[in-house]
Short mmCIF file of N, CA and C in Angstrom, two decimals:
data_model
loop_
_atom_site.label_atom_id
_atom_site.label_comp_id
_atom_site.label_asym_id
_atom_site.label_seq_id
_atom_site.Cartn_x
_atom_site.Cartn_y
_atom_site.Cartn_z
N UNK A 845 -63.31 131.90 -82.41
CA UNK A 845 -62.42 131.28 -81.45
C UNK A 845 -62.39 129.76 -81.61
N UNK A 846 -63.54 128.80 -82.15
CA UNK A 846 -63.41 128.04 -82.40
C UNK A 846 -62.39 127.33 -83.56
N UNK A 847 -61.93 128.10 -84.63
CA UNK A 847 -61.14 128.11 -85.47
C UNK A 847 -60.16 126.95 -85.40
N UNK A 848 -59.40 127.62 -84.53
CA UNK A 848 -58.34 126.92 -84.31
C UNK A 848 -57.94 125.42 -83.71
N UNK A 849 -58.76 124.90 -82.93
CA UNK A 849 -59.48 124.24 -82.74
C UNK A 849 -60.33 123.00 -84.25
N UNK A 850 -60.81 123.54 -85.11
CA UNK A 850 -61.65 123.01 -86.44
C UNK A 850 -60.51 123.01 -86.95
N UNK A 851 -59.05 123.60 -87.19
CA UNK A 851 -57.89 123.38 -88.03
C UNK A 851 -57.18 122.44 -87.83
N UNK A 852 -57.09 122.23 -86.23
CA UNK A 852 -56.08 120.99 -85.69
C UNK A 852 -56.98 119.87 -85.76
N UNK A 853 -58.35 119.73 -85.72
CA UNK A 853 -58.87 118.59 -85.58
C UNK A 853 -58.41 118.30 -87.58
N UNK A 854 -58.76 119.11 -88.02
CA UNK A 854 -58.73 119.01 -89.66
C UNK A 854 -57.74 118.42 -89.87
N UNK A 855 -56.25 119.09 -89.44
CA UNK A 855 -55.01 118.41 -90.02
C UNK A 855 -54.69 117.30 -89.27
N UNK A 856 -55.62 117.20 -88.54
CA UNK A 856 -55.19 115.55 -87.55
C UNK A 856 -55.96 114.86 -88.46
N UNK A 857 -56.75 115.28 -89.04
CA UNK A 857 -57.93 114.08 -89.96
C UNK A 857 -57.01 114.16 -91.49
N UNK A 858 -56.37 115.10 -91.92
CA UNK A 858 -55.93 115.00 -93.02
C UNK A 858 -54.30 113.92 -93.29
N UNK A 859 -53.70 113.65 -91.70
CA UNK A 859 -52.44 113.29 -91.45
C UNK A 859 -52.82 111.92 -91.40
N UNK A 860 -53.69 111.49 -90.82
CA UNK A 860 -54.21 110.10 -90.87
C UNK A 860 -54.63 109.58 -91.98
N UNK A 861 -55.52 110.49 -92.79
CA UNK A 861 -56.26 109.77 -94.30
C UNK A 861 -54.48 109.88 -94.89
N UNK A 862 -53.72 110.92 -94.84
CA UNK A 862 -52.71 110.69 -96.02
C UNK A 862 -51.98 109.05 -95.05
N UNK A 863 -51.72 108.98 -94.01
CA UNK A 863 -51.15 107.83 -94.13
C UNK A 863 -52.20 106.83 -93.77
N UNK A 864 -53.18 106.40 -94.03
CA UNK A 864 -54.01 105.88 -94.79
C UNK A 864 -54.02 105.32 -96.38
N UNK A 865 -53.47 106.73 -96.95
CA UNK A 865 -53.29 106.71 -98.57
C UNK A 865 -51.81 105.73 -98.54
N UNK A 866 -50.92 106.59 -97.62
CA UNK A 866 -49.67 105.46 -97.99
C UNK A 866 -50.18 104.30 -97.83
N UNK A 867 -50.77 103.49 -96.72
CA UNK A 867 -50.87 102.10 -96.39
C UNK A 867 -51.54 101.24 -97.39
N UNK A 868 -52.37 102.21 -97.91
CA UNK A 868 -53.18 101.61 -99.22
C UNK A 868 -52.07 101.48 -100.49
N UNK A 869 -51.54 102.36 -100.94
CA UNK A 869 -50.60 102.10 -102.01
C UNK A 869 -48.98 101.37 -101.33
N UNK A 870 -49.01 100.92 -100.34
CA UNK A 870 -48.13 100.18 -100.14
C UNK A 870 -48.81 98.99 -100.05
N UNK A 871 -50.18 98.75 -99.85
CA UNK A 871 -50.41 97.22 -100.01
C UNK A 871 -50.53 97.00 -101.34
N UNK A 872 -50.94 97.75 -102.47
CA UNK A 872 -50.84 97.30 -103.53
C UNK A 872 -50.01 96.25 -104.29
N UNK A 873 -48.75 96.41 -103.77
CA UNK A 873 -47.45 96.41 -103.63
C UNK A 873 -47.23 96.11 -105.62
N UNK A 874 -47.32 97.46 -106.28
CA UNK A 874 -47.26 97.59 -107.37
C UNK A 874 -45.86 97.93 -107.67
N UNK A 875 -45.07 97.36 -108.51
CA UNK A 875 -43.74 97.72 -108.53
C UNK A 875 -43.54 97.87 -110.09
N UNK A 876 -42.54 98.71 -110.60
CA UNK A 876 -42.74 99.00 -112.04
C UNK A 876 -42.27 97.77 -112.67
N UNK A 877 -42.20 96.81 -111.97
CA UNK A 877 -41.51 95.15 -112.61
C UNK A 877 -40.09 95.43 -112.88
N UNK A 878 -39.31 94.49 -113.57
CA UNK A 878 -38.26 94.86 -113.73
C UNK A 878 -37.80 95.66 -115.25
N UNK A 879 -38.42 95.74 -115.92
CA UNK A 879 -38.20 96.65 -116.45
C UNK A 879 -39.07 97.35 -116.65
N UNK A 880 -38.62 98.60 -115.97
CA UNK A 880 -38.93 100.14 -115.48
C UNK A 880 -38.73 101.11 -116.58
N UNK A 881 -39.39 100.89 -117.76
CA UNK A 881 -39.12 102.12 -118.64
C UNK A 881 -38.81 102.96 -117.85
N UNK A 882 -39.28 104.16 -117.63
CA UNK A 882 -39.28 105.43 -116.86
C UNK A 882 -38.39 105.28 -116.18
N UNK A 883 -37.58 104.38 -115.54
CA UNK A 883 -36.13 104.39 -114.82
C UNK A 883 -34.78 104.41 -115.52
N UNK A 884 -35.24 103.49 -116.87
CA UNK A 884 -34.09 103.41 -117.86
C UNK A 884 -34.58 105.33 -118.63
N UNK A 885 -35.25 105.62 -119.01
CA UNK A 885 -35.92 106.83 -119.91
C UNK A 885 -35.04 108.34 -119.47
N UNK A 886 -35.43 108.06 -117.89
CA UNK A 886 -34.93 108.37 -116.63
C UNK A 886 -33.07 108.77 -116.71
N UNK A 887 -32.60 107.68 -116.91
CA UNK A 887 -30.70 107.37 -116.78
C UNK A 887 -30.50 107.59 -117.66
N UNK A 888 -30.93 107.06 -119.01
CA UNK A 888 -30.83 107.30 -120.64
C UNK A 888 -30.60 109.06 -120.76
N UNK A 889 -31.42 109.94 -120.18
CA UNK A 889 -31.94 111.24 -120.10
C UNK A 889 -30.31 111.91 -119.71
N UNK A 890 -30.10 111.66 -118.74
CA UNK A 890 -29.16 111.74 -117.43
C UNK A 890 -27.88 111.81 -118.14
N UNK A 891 -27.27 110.69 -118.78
CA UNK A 891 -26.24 110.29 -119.91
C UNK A 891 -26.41 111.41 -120.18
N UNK A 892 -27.16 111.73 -121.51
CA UNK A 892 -27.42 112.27 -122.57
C UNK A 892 -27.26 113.96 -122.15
N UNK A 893 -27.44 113.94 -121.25
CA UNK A 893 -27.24 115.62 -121.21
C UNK A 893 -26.17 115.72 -120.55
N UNK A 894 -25.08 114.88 -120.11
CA UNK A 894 -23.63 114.95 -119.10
C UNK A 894 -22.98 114.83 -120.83
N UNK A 895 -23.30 113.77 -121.07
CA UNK A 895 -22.24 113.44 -122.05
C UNK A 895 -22.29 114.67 -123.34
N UNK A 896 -23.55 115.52 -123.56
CA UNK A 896 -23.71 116.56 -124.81
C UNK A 896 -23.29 117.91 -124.09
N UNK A 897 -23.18 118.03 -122.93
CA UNK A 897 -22.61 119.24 -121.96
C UNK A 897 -21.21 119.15 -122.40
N UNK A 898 -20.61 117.55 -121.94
CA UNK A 898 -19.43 117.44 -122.23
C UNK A 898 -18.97 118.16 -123.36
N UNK A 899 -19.64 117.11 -124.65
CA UNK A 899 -19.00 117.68 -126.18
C UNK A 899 -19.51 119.29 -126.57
N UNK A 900 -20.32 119.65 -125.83
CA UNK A 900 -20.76 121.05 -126.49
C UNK A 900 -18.97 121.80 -125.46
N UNK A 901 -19.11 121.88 -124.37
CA UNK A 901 -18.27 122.69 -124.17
C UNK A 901 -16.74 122.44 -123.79
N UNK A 902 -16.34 120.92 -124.80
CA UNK A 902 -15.22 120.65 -125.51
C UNK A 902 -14.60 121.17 -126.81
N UNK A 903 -16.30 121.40 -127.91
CA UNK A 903 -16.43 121.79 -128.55
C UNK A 903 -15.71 123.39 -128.96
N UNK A 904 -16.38 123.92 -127.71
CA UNK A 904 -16.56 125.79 -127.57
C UNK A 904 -15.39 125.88 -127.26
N UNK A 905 -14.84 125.51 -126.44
CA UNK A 905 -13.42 125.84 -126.12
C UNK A 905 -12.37 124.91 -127.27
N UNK A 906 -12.38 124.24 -127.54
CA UNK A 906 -11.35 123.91 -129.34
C UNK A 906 -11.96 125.02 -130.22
N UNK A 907 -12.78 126.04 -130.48
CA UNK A 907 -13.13 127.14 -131.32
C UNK A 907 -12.16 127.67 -131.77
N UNK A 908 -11.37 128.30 -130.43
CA UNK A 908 -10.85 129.10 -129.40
C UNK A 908 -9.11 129.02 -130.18
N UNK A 909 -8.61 127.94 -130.80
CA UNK A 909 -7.59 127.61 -130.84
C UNK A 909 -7.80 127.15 -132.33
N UNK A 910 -9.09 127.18 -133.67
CA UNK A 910 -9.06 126.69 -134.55
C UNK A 910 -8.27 127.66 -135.56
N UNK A 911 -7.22 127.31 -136.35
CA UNK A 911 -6.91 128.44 -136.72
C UNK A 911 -7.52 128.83 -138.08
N UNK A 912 -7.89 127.85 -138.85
CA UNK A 912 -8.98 127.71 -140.56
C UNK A 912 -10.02 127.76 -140.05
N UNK A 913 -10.78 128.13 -141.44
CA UNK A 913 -12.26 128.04 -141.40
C UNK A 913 -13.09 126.98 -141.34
N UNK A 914 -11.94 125.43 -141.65
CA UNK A 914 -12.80 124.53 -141.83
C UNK A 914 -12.95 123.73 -140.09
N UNK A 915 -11.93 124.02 -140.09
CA UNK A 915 -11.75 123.03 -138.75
C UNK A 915 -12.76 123.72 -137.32
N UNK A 916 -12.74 125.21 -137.99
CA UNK A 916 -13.51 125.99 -136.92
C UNK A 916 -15.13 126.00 -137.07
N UNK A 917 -15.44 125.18 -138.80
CA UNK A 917 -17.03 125.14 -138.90
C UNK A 917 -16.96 123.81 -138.35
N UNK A 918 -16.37 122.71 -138.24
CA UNK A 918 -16.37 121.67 -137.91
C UNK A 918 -16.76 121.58 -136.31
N UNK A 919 -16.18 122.14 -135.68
CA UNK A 919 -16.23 122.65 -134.26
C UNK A 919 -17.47 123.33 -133.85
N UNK A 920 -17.85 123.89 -134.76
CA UNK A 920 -19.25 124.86 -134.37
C UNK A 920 -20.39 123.31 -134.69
N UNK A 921 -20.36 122.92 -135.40
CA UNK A 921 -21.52 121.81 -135.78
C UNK A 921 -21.17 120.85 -134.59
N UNK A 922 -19.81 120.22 -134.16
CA UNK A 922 -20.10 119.46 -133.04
C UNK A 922 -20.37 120.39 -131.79
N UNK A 923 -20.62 121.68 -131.68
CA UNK A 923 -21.04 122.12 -130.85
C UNK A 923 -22.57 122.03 -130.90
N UNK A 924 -22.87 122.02 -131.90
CA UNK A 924 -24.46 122.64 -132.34
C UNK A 924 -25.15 120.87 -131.78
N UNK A 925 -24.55 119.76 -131.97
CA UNK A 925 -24.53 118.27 -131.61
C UNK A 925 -24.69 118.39 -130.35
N UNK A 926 -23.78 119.14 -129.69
CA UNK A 926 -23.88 118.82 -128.29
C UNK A 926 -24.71 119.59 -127.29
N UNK A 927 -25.35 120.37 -128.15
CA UNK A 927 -26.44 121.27 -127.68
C UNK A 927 -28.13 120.07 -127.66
N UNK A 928 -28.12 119.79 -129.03
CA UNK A 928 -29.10 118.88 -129.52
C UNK A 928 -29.36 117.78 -128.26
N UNK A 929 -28.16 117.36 -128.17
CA UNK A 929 -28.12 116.01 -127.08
C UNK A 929 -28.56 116.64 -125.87
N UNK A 930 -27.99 117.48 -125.59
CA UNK A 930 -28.51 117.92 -124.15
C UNK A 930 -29.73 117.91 -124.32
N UNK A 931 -30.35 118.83 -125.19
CA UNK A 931 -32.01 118.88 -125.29
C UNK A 931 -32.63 117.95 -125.39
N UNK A 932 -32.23 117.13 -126.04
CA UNK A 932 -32.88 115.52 -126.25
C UNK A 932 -33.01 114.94 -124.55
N UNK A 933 -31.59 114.69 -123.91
CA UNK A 933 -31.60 114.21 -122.63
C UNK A 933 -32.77 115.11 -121.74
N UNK A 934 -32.88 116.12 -121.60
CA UNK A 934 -33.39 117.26 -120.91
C UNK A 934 -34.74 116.91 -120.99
N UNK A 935 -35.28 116.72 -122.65
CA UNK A 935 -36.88 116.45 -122.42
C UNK A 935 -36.94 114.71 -122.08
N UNK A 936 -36.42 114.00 -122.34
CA UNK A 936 -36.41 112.49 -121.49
C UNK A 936 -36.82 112.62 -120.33
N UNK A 937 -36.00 113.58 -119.50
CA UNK A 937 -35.75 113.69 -117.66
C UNK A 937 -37.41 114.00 -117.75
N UNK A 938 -37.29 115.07 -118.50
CA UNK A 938 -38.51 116.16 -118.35
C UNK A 938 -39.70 114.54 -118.35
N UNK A 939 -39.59 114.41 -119.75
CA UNK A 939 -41.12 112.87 -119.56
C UNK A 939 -41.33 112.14 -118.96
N UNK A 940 -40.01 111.73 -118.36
CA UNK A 940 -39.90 110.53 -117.21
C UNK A 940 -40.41 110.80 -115.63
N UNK A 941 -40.27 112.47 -115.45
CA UNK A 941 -40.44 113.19 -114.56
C UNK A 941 -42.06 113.05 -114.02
N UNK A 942 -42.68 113.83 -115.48
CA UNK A 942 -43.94 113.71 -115.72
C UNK A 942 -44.77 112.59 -115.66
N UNK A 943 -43.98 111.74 -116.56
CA UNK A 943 -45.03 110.40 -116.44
C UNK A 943 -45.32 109.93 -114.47
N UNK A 944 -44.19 109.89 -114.10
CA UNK A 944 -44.28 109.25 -112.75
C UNK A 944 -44.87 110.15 -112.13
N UNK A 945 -44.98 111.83 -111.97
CA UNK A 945 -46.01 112.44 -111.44
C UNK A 945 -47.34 112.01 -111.58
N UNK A 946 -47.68 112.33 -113.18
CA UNK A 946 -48.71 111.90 -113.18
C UNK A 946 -49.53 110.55 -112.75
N UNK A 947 -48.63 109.11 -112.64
CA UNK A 947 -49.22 107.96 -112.32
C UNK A 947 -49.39 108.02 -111.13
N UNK A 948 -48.84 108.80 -110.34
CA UNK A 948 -48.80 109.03 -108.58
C UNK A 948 -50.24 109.83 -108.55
N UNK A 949 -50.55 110.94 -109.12
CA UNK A 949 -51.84 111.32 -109.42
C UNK A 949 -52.85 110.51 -109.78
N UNK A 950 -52.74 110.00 -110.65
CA UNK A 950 -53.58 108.78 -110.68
C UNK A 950 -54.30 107.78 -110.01
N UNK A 951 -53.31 107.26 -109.30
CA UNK A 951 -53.56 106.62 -108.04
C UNK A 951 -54.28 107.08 -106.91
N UNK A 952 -53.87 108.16 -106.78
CA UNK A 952 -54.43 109.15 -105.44
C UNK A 952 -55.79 109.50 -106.23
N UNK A 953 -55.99 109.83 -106.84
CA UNK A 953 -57.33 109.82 -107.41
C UNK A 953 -58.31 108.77 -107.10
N UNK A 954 -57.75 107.81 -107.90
CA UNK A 954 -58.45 106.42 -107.36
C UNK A 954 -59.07 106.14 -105.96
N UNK A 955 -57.77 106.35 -105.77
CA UNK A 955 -57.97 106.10 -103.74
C UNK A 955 -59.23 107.40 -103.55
N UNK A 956 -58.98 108.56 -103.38
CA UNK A 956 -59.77 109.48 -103.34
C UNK A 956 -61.50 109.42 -103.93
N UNK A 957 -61.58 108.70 -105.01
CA UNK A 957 -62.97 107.85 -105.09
C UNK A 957 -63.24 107.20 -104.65
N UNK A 958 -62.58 106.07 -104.46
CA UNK A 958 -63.02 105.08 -103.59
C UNK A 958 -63.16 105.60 -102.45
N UNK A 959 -63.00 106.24 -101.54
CA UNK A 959 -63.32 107.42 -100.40
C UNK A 959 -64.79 107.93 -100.66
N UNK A 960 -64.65 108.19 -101.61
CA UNK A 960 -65.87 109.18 -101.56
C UNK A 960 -66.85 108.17 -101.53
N UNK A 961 -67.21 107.11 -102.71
CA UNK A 961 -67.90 106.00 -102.73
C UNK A 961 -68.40 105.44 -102.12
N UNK A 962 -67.07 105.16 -101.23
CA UNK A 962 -67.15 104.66 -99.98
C UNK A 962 -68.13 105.44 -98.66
N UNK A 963 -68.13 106.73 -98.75
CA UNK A 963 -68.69 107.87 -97.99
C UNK A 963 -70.41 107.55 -98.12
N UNK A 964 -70.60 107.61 -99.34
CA UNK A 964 -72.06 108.14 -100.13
C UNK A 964 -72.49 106.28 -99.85
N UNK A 965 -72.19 105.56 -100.30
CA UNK A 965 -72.69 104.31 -99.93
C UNK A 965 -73.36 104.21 -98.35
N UNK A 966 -71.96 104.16 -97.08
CA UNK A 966 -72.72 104.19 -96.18
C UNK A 966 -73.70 104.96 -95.29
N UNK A 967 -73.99 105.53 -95.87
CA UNK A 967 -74.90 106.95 -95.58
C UNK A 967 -76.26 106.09 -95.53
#
């Protein structure tokens, strides 16, 4: 019966340390400077798979209407281009994604030692 009770005190202690954690990484006041790889990596990504969506299925549909063989292998390779690009853009998003997860992990880590450190010291 006590349970419930040990849960709310818990998530009242866990709501405070997390904004705790914010106040700490907002005083840091770490900013990716102005140039933000991972923001450009990010947009670069973004392009790259609008604009290879585009030509792939500009591509697929001119197939459709090629009436030779050449003009219709021609069409298949800028399709096969606009597949490439997408994938290219796709894993960008994908790294840019990652990287900034992970540095957010990072941080919280940090903080999270210094916690503990902090714990075992004043003891």
């Amino acid at each position: 019966m006590s349970q419930p009770n040990d849960t709310a005190a818990g998530s009242t202690a866990d709501g405070s340390r997390l904004e705790q954690f914010h106040q700490e990484v907002g005083r840091l006041q770490a900013s990716g400077g102005r140039a933000n790889p991972d923001r450009w990596v990010f947009r670069i990504g973004v392009i790259l798979t609008i604009v290879g969506l585009a030509f792939t299925l500009v591509s697929f549909f001119m197939t459709g209407d090629a009436s030779d063989n050449k003009n219709h292998l021609d069409l298949v390779v800028s399709a096969l281009f606009g597949v490439s690009l997408t994938l290219v853009g796709l894993v960008m998003i994908t790294v840019s994604s990652f990287r900034r997860f992970m540095r957010y992990w990072l941080v919280r880590l940090i903080y999270e030692h210094r916690e503990q450190t902090d714990r075992v010291a004043n003891r």
